[in-house]
XYZ file of C-alpha atoms in Angstrom:
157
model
C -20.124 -7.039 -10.175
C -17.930 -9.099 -11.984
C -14.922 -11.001 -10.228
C -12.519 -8.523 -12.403
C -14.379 -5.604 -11.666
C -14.767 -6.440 -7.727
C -10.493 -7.267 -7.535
C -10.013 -4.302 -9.689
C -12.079 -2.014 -7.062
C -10.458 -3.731 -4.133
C -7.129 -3.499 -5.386
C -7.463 0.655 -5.873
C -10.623 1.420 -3.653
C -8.820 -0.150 -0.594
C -5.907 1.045 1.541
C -4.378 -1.805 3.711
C -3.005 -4.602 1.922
C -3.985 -7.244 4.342
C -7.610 -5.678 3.659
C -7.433 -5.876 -0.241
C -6.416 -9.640 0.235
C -9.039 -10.020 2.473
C -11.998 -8.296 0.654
C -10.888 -10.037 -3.058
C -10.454 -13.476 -1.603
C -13.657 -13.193 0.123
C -15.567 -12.342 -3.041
C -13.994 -15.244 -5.065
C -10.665 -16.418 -5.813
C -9.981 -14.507 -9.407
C -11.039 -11.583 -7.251
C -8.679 -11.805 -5.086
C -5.358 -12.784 -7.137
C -6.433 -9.998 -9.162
C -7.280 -7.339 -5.897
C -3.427 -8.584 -4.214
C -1.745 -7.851 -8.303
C -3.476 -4.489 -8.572
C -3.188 -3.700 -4.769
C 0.892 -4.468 -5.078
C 1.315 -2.830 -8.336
C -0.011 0.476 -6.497
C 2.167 -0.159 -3.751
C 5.334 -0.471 -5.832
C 4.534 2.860 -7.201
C 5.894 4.136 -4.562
C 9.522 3.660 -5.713
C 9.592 6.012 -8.543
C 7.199 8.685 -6.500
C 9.621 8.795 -3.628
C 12.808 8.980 -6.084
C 11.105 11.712 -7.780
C 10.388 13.798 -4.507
C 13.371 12.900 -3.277
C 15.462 14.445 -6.189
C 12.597 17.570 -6.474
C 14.123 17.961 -2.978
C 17.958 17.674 -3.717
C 17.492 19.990 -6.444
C 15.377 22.480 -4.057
C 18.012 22.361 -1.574
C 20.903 22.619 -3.811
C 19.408 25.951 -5.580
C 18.737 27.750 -1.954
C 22.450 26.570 -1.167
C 21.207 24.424 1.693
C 23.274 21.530 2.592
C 21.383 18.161 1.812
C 21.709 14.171 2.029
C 20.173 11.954 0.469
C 20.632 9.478 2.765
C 18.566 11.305 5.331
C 15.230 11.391 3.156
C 15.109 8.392 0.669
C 12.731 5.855 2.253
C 15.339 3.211 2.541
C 12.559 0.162 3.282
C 11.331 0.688 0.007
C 14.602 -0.678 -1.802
C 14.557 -3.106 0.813
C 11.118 -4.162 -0.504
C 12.456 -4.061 -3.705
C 15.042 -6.255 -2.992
C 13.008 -8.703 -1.038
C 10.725 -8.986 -3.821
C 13.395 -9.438 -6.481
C 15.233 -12.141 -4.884
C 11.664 -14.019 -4.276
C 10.371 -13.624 -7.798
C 13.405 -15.237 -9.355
C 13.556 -17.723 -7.284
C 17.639 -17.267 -5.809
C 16.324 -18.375 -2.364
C 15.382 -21.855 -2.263
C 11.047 -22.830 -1.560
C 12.062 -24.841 1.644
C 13.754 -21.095 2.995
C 11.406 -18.551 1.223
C 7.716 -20.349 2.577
C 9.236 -19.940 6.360
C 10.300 -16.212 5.641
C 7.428 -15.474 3.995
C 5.536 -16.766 7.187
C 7.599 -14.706 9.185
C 6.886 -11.932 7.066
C 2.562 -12.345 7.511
C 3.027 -12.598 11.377
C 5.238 -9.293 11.376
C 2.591 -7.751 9.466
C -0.597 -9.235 11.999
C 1.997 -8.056 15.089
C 2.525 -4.959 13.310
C -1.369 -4.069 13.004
C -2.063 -5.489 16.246
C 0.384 -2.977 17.951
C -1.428 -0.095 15.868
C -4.599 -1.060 17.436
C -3.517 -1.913 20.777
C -2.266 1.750 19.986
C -5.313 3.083 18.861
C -7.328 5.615 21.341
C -11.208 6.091 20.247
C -10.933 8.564 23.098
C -8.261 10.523 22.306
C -9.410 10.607 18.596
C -12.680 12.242 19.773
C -10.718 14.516 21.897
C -9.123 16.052 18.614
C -11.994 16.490 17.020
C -13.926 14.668 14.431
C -12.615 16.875 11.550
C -10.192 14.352 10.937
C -12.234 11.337 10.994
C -14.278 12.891 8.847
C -11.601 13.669 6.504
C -10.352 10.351 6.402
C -13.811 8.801 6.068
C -14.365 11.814 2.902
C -11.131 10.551 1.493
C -11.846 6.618 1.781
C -14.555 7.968 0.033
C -13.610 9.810 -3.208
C -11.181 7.055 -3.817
C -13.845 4.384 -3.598
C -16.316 5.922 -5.806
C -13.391 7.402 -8.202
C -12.387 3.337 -8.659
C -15.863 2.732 -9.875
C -16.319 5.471 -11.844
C -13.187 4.829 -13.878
C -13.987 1.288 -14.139
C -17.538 2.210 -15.281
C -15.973 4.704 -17.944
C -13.805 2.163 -19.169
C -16.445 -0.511 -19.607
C -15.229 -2.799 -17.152
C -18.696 -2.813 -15.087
């Protein structure tokens, strides 16, 4: 597979961002600027999907006559993400302040994962059954081999 085609799979086949970073910079360094591009592209998708819902709800609510806020369901980290991501791209904080905070920002994320697998009970996720394992592991699934099959009907492997 091709370095485009590998960052290109990473980038859509592959939930985590730490992971996509991970699996395209281990296949080759194309592969992986292009898995982290594709992989936050996807992620900032979730801006206008969450507006979207968000006003689907508003208008829901406001038909059945049901009080509603806003406030209360908008995902506000998201247009903190959007902020953060702004203000980095255009450069408005200075390199000797945005390479510490963006240092701060990878060890939040490694504490963050850390705590979810400190967190993590094989035990108790036998206990509930393997239905949703399973599910998961289906879904992981259809998503990996959908990548490659719309990479393979778009020529790109």
């Amino acid at each position: 597979m091709s370095d485009f085609g590998f960052g290109m799979w990473a980038g859509t086949a592959v939930n985590d961002t730490s992971s996509v970073v991970a699996a395209g910079y281990s296949y080759s360094e194309k592969a992986g600027g292009l898995a982290t591009i594709v992989k936050l592209t996807r992620a900032l998708m979730i801006v206008p999907v969450c507006l979207i819902f968000a006003l689907l709800m508003a208008r829901e609510k406001a038909n059945s006559g049901a009080g509603f806020n806003f406030r209360k369901i908008f995902p506000w980290f998201i247009l903190w993400f959007v902020i953060a991501s702004i203000v980095n791209t255009t450069g408005v904080l200075p390199e000797p302040l945005s390479q510490p905070l963006g240092s701060c920002g990878k060890f939040a994320i490694v504490m963050a994962m850390t705590a979810i697998g400190l967190n993590t009970r094989l035990g108790e996720l036998v206990k509930h059954g393997l239905r949703p394992i399973f599910l998961g592991l289906c879904c992981w699934a259809a998503v990996a081999c959908m990548s490659l099959l719309v990479q393979y009907l778009i020529g790109i492997i």
